[in-house]
Short mmCIF file of N, CA, C and O in Angstrom, two decimals:
data_model
loop_
_atom_site.label_atom_id
_atom_site.label_comp_id
_atom_site.label_asym_id
_atom_site.label_seq_id
_atom_site.Cartn_x
_atom_site.Cartn_y
_atom_site.Cartn_z
N MET A 254 137.24 171.32 107.10
CA MET A 254 136.89 170.68 106.96
C MET A 254 137.27 168.67 107.77
O MET A 254 135.64 168.11 107.43
N ALA A 255 137.68 168.65 108.67
CA ALA A 255 137.87 168.04 109.41
C ALA A 255 136.36 167.58 110.67
O ALA A 255 135.95 166.20 110.55
N ASP A 256 135.85 168.50 110.57
CA ASP A 256 135.12 168.77 111.42
C ASP A 256 133.76 167.72 110.95
O ASP A 256 132.97 167.91 111.42
N GLU A 257 133.52 169.13 109.40
CA GLU A 257 132.58 168.67 108.54
C GLU A 257 133.06 167.30 108.25
O GLU A 257 131.51 166.06 108.82
N ARG A 258 133.78 166.25 108.00
CA ARG A 258 133.81 165.26 107.90
C ARG A 258 133.92 164.62 109.45
O ARG A 258 133.12 163.11 109.85
N GLU A 259 133.42 164.99 110.29
CA GLU A 259 133.01 164.21 111.76
C GLU A 259 132.04 164.48 112.63
O GLU A 259 130.99 163.64 112.93
N ALA A 260 131.23 165.83 111.30
CA ALA A 260 130.39 165.83 111.26
C ALA A 260 128.92 164.58 110.85
O ALA A 260 127.43 164.50 111.47
N SER A 261 130.00 164.22 110.09
CA SER A 261 129.58 164.10 108.48
C SER A 261 128.93 162.55 109.96
O SER A 261 128.23 161.52 109.23
N LYS A 262 129.39 162.12 109.94
CA LYS A 262 130.20 160.58 110.22
C LYS A 262 129.19 159.94 111.69
O LYS A 262 128.86 158.82 111.97
N LYS A 263 128.32 160.55 112.06
CA LYS A 263 127.55 161.15 113.47
C LYS A 263 126.54 160.91 113.59
O LYS A 263 126.00 161.55 112.53
N ARG A 264 125.91 159.48 113.77
CA ARG A 264 124.37 158.94 113.72
C ARG A 264 123.20 159.60 114.12
O ARG A 264 123.84 160.42 115.16
N ASN A 265 122.29 160.65 112.70
CA ASN A 265 121.04 161.15 113.16
C ASN A 265 119.59 160.79 114.03
O ASN A 265 119.13 160.96 114.02
N ASP A 266 119.85 159.12 113.81
CA ASP A 266 118.26 158.61 114.17
C ASP A 266 118.57 158.87 116.16
O ASP A 266 118.89 159.32 116.15
N PRO A 267 117.38 158.71 115.93
CA PRO A 267 116.54 158.92 117.04
C PRO A 267 116.72 158.39 118.16
O PRO A 267 116.76 158.88 119.53
N THR A 268 117.38 157.18 117.98
CA THR A 268 117.78 156.64 119.60
C THR A 268 118.95 157.43 119.50
O THR A 268 119.57 157.61 120.67
N SER A 269 120.01 157.50 118.78
CA SER A 269 121.35 157.91 118.91
C SER A 269 121.48 159.70 119.35
O SER A 269 121.94 159.87 120.37
N GLN A 270 120.51 160.80 118.92
CA GLN A 270 120.29 161.54 119.17
C GLN A 270 119.95 161.73 121.00
O GLN A 270 120.39 162.48 121.69
N LEU A 271 118.97 160.85 121.36
CA LEU A 271 118.62 160.64 122.98
C LEU A 271 119.41 160.65 123.87
O LEU A 271 120.18 160.84 124.64
N ALA A 272 120.19 159.16 122.99
CA ALA A 272 121.00 158.95 124.10
C ALA A 272 123.22 160.05 124.53
O ALA A 272 123.40 160.60 125.02
N ARG A 273 122.58 160.73 123.35
CA ARG A 273 123.57 162.05 123.35
C ARG A 273 122.87 162.96 124.56
O ARG A 273 124.27 164.25 124.48
N GLY A 274 121.85 163.05 124.20
CA GLY A 274 120.63 164.55 125.07
C GLY A 274 121.11 165.33 124.32
O GLY A 274 120.55 166.30 123.87
N GLU A 275 120.99 165.07 122.72
CA GLU A 275 119.76 166.30 122.01
C GLU A 275 118.63 166.19 121.92
O GLU A 275 118.06 167.14 121.43
N LEU A 276 118.49 164.83 122.33
CA LEU A 276 116.59 165.15 122.26
C LEU A 276 116.03 165.82 123.64
O LEU A 276 116.68 164.81 124.43
N VAL A 277 115.25 166.09 123.83
CA VAL A 277 114.43 165.58 125.23
C VAL A 277 112.62 164.88 125.29
O VAL A 277 112.69 165.01 125.09
N HIS A 278 113.28 163.82 126.10
CA HIS A 278 111.82 162.82 126.40
C HIS A 278 110.72 163.16 127.02
O HIS A 278 110.87 163.62 128.29
N ALA A 279 109.53 163.46 126.65
CA ALA A 279 108.77 164.39 127.49
C ALA A 279 108.45 163.32 128.27
O ALA A 279 108.58 161.57 128.39
N GLU A 280 107.82 163.91 130.02
CA GLU A 280 107.19 162.49 130.57
C GLU A 280 105.92 163.12 129.84
O GLU A 280 105.54 163.44 130.00
N VAL A 281 105.26 161.24 130.04
CA VAL A 281 104.48 161.08 129.43
C VAL A 281 102.98 160.23 130.62
O VAL A 281 103.25 159.22 130.64
N LYS A 282 101.99 160.66 131.34
CA LYS A 282 101.21 160.15 131.46
C LYS A 282 100.10 158.86 131.20
O LYS A 282 100.39 160.05 129.56
N PRO A 283 100.19 157.71 131.40
CA PRO A 283 99.03 156.83 130.84
C PRO A 283 97.64 157.79 130.53
O PRO A 283 98.28 157.90 132.40
N LEU A 284 96.48 157.35 130.22
CA LEU A 284 95.85 157.79 130.54
C LEU A 284 94.81 157.17 130.93
O LEU A 284 93.55 157.41 131.91
N ASP A 285 94.70 155.49 131.25
CA ASP A 285 94.16 155.02 132.20
C ASP A 285 95.48 153.77 132.66
O ASP A 285 96.10 152.61 132.74
N LEU A 286 95.42 155.30 134.40
CA LEU A 286 95.47 153.90 135.09
C LEU A 286 95.29 152.53 136.16
O LEU A 286 96.07 151.84 136.06
N SER A 287 94.32 152.20 135.42
CA SER A 287 93.99 151.34 136.53
C SER A 287 92.81 150.05 135.32
O SER A 287 93.57 148.19 135.33
N GLY A 288 93.34 149.83 134.47
CA GLY A 288 93.04 148.79 132.84
C GLY A 288 92.36 147.92 132.78
O GLY A 288 91.63 147.11 132.16
N ILE A 289 91.10 148.44 134.34
CA ILE A 289 89.62 147.91 134.20
C ILE A 289 89.16 147.64 132.03
O ILE A 289 88.77 147.30 131.87
N PRO A 290 89.49 149.32 132.13
CA PRO A 290 87.95 149.77 130.65
C PRO A 290 88.40 148.33 129.39
O PRO A 290 87.89 147.81 128.86
N SER A 291 90.67 148.81 129.30
CA SER A 291 90.13 148.02 128.44
C SER A 291 90.88 146.34 128.77
O SER A 291 90.26 146.33 127.40
N VAL A 292 89.90 146.23 129.50
CA VAL A 292 90.30 144.28 130.03
C VAL A 292 88.82 144.21 129.68
O VAL A 292 88.24 143.13 129.32
N ILE A 293 87.55 144.99 129.88
CA ILE A 293 86.14 145.10 129.80
C ILE A 293 86.20 144.45 128.13
O ILE A 293 85.09 143.56 126.95
N VAL A 294 86.56 145.87 127.44
CA VAL A 294 86.70 145.88 125.97
C VAL A 294 86.99 144.21 125.55
O VAL A 294 86.73 143.05 124.62
N GLY A 295 88.00 143.77 125.99
CA GLY A 295 88.69 142.79 125.38
C GLY A 295 87.75 141.76 125.50
O GLY A 295 87.47 139.99 124.93
N ILE A 296 87.29 141.76 126.97
CA ILE A 296 85.69 140.07 126.98
C ILE A 296 85.20 140.43 126.18
O ILE A 296 84.82 139.76 125.81
N ILE A 297 84.18 141.75 125.95
CA ILE A 297 83.26 141.63 124.99
C ILE A 297 84.19 141.23 123.43
O ILE A 297 83.38 140.75 122.94
N ALA A 298 84.95 141.56 123.47
CA ALA A 298 85.50 140.90 121.99
C ALA A 298 85.45 139.97 121.82
O ALA A 298 84.78 139.55 120.43
N TRP A 299 86.35 139.13 122.97
CA TRP A 299 86.41 137.67 122.96
C TRP A 299 84.62 137.30 122.82
O TRP A 299 83.93 135.92 122.45
N ALA A 300 84.04 137.75 124.03
CA ALA A 300 82.16 137.30 123.69
C ALA A 300 81.66 136.93 121.96
O ALA A 300 81.04 136.33 121.65
N VAL A 301 81.93 139.02 121.76
CA VAL A 301 81.60 138.67 120.33
C VAL A 301 82.54 137.57 119.13
O VAL A 301 81.32 137.00 117.95
N ALA A 302 83.04 137.43 119.36
CA ALA A 302 84.64 136.08 118.83
C ALA A 302 83.04 134.50 119.48
O ALA A 302 83.64 134.43 118.18
N PHE A 303 82.24 134.57 120.44
CA PHE A 303 82.01 133.38 120.63
C PHE A 303 81.26 132.61 119.88
O PHE A 303 80.97 132.49 118.68
N VAL A 304 80.00 134.04 119.61
CA VAL A 304 78.68 134.45 119.03
C VAL A 304 79.10 133.60 117.20
O VAL A 304 78.49 133.04 116.97
N VAL A 305 79.91 135.04 116.84
CA VAL A 305 80.55 134.41 115.22
C VAL A 305 81.18 133.73 115.29
O VAL A 305 80.56 132.96 113.86
N VAL A 306 81.87 132.85 116.44
CA VAL A 306 82.92 130.56 115.70
C VAL A 306 81.43 130.51 115.91
O VAL A 306 81.23 129.07 115.13
N LEU A 307 80.06 130.35 117.06
CA LEU A 307 79.69 129.93 116.93
C LEU A 307 78.28 129.69 116.10
O LEU A 307 77.47 128.20 115.10
N ILE A 308 77.94 131.14 114.89
CA ILE A 308 77.08 130.89 114.10
C ILE A 308 77.49 129.74 112.55
O ILE A 308 77.15 129.01 111.61
N PHE A 309 79.07 129.96 112.73
CA PHE A 309 79.84 129.43 111.76
C PHE A 309 80.22 128.36 112.08
O PHE A 309 81.33 127.23 111.19
N ARG A 310 79.67 126.92 113.34
CA ARG A 310 80.28 126.33 114.22
C ARG A 310 80.17 124.42 112.65
O ARG A 310 82.02 124.31 112.78
N ASP A 311 79.23 125.00 111.71
CA ASP A 311 78.71 123.98 110.90
C ASP A 311 80.90 123.99 110.19
O ASP A 311 81.00 122.36 109.41
N GLU A 312 80.84 125.15 109.98
CA GLU A 312 81.11 124.79 108.36
C GLU A 312 83.00 124.64 109.00
O GLU A 312 84.00 124.21 108.56
N LEU A 313 83.31 125.75 110.19
CA LEU A 313 84.24 125.60 111.17
C LEU A 313 85.26 123.85 111.21
O LEU A 313 85.03 123.25 111.00
N LYS A 314 83.39 123.53 111.00
CA LYS A 314 83.64 121.65 111.93
C LYS A 314 84.22 121.06 110.40
O LYS A 314 85.03 119.71 110.33
N GLU A 315 83.36 121.06 109.59
CA GLU A 315 83.86 120.89 108.53
C GLU A 315 85.35 121.25 108.55
O GLU A 315 86.38 119.79 107.60
N ASP A 316 85.30 122.05 108.04
CA ASP A 316 87.24 122.56 107.19
C ASP A 316 88.46 121.72 108.98
O ASP A 316 89.71 121.63 108.47
N GLY A 317 87.63 121.36 109.77
CA GLY A 317 88.76 120.41 111.30
C GLY A 317 89.83 121.86 112.31
O GLY A 317 90.45 122.40 112.59
N LEU A 318 88.52 123.56 112.85
CA LEU A 318 88.76 124.19 112.38
C LEU A 318 87.92 124.65 113.45
O LEU A 318 87.70 125.79 114.62
N GLU A 319 86.96 122.87 114.49
CA GLU A 319 85.84 123.73 116.35
C GLU A 319 86.93 124.10 116.83
O GLU A 319 86.44 124.83 116.98
N TRP A 320 88.54 124.53 116.72
CA TRP A 320 89.15 123.88 117.64
C TRP A 320 88.87 125.52 118.53
O TRP A 320 89.35 126.76 119.28
N TRP A 321 88.49 126.43 117.18
CA TRP A 321 87.95 127.84 117.52
C TRP A 321 87.85 128.72 118.54
O TRP A 321 87.51 129.56 119.29
N LEU A 322 86.17 127.21 117.99
CA LEU A 322 85.49 127.68 119.87
C LEU A 322 85.81 127.72 121.33
O LEU A 322 85.92 128.89 122.00
N TRP A 323 86.83 126.90 121.02
CA TRP A 323 87.71 126.18 121.88
C TRP A 323 88.73 127.99 123.54
O TRP A 323 89.40 128.19 123.86
N VAL A 324 89.55 128.71 122.08
CA VAL A 324 89.56 129.92 121.81
C VAL A 324 88.76 130.60 122.17
O VAL A 324 89.71 132.05 123.06
N THR A 325 88.48 130.39 122.23
CA THR A 325 87.76 132.25 122.21
C THR A 325 86.28 131.96 124.08
O THR A 325 86.78 133.26 124.77
N VAL A 326 86.25 130.82 124.36
CA VAL A 326 86.10 130.47 125.84
C VAL A 326 87.75 130.96 126.22
O VAL A 326 87.15 131.35 127.03
N ALA A 327 88.21 130.44 125.80
CA ALA A 327 89.91 130.40 126.31
C ALA A 327 89.65 132.29 126.80
O ALA A 327 90.35 132.74 128.26
N GLY A 328 89.58 132.64 125.89
CA GLY A 328 90.12 134.26 125.90
C GLY A 328 89.31 134.84 126.83
O GLY A 328 89.41 135.81 127.37
N PHE A 329 87.98 134.16 126.17
CA PHE A 329 86.43 134.18 127.54
C PHE A 329 87.60 134.26 128.98
O PHE A 329 87.10 135.79 129.81
N GLY A 330 87.14 134.29 129.47
CA GLY A 330 88.68 133.25 130.77
C GLY A 330 89.57 133.86 131.06
O GLY A 330 89.18 134.64 132.55
N LEU A 331 89.98 134.60 130.20
CA LEU A 331 91.52 134.83 130.71
C LEU A 331 91.08 135.98 131.05
O LEU A 331 92.26 137.05 131.59
N GLY A 332 90.11 136.54 130.29
CA GLY A 332 89.61 137.90 129.94
C GLY A 332 89.33 138.16 131.76
O GLY A 332 89.92 139.25 132.02
N LEU A 333 88.87 136.69 132.33
CA LEU A 333 87.46 137.43 133.29
C LEU A 333 88.89 137.28 135.11
O LEU A 333 88.35 138.33 135.34
N ILE A 334 90.28 136.32 134.34
CA ILE A 334 90.96 135.91 135.25
C ILE A 334 91.20 137.94 135.39
O ILE A 334 92.31 138.28 135.81
N GLY A 335 91.90 138.56 134.01
CA GLY A 335 92.61 139.66 133.73
C GLY A 335 92.29 140.71 134.67
O GLY A 335 91.50 141.50 135.62
N LEU A 336 90.88 141.15 134.24
CA LEU A 336 89.60 141.53 134.98
C LEU A 336 89.74 142.05 136.50
O LEU A 336 89.85 142.92 137.20
N TRP A 337 89.76 140.47 136.82
CA TRP A 337 90.13 140.51 138.64
C TRP A 337 91.24 141.50 139.19
O TRP A 337 90.98 141.31 139.97
N TYR A 338 92.19 140.35 138.07
CA TYR A 338 93.40 141.59 139.03
C TYR A 338 93.95 143.38 139.15
O TYR A 338 93.92 143.12 139.37
N CYS A 339 92.61 143.46 137.54
CA CYS A 339 93.30 144.83 138.23
C CYS A 339 92.23 145.55 138.42
O CYS A 339 92.35 146.23 139.42
N ARG A 340 91.16 144.99 139.24
CA ARG A 340 90.37 145.49 139.68
C ARG A 340 90.96 145.62 141.62
O ARG A 340 90.80 146.74 141.86
N ARG A 341 91.88 144.24 141.80
CA ARG A 341 92.91 144.07 143.04
C ARG A 341 93.32 145.17 143.23
O ARG A 341 93.36 145.93 144.16
N ARG A 342 94.22 145.32 141.40
CA ARG A 342 95.55 146.27 141.45
C ARG A 342 95.19 147.43 141.92
O ARG A 342 95.17 148.13 142.80
N TRP A 343 93.93 147.51 141.22
CA TRP A 343 92.89 149.16 141.60
C TRP A 343 93.16 149.34 143.04
O TRP A 343 93.06 150.76 142.93
N ALA A 344 91.98 149.04 143.19
CA ALA A 344 92.30 148.90 144.58
C ALA A 344 92.45 148.96 145.99
O ALA A 344 92.82 150.01 146.40
N ALA A 345 93.88 147.99 145.82
CA ALA A 345 95.24 147.91 146.53
C ALA A 345 96.36 149.17 145.76
O ALA A 345 96.99 150.49 146.59
N ILE A 346 96.21 150.20 144.99
CA ILE A 346 96.45 151.41 144.94
C ILE A 346 96.11 153.38 145.58
O ILE A 346 96.45 153.53 145.56
N GLN A 347 94.85 153.04 145.83
CA GLN A 347 93.18 152.79 145.53
C GLN A 347 93.56 153.39 147.47
O GLN A 347 93.70 154.75 147.72
N ALA A 348 93.77 151.96 147.80
CA ALA A 348 93.68 152.40 149.04
C ALA A 348 95.57 153.14 150.21
O ALA A 348 95.57 152.69 151.01
N GLY A 349 95.74 152.38 148.90
CA GLY A 349 97.70 152.99 149.01
C GLY A 349 98.71 152.40 149.56
O GLY A 349 99.67 152.19 150.15
N HIS A 350 98.11 150.51 149.00
CA HIS A 350 99.22 149.79 148.85
C HIS A 350 100.83 149.93 148.10
O HIS A 350 101.21 148.68 148.67
N ARG A 351 99.59 150.41 146.59
CA ARG A 351 100.74 149.98 146.24
C ARG A 351 100.65 151.75 145.20
O ARG A 351 100.05 152.07 144.93
N SER A 352 101.91 151.61 145.11
CA SER A 352 102.43 152.95 143.85
C SER A 352 101.37 152.45 141.69
O SER A 352 101.49 152.18 142.25
N GLU A 353 101.45 153.15 141.55
CA GLU A 353 100.78 153.98 140.59
C GLU A 353 101.30 153.19 138.63
O GLU A 353 101.18 152.63 138.65
N GLN A 354 103.40 152.78 139.86
CA GLN A 354 103.93 153.24 138.60
C GLN A 354 104.08 151.55 138.92
O GLN A 354 105.70 150.51 137.83
N GLU A 355 104.97 150.66 140.53
CA GLU A 355 104.36 149.49 140.64
C GLU A 355 103.35 148.26 139.79
O GLU A 355 102.59 148.16 139.69
N ASP A 356 104.12 147.21 139.65
CA ASP A 356 103.86 145.84 139.12
C ASP A 356 103.94 145.03 139.52
O ASP A 356 104.92 144.51 139.60
#
């Protein structure tokens, strides 16, 4: 009976089970190591958002939201910086100067 009470007090959430070694964590490798396709999709999304904001620029100006145009420009620009970084990082990994897990 005491064992049943002790067992009922044990937490059964996945984090606790993992900590006690009851769950096995599978080793899963990332699908995309370079990150370049993800960044390109983001850049395209910001470019599309820029075009949409340009279409509605007059309405946004009336509502005092013209600054949204500059948000899309900033997103596009930061995406280009991210693309440069990812390409540089991927080239270093391919050349053997850096490990894939290192960031």
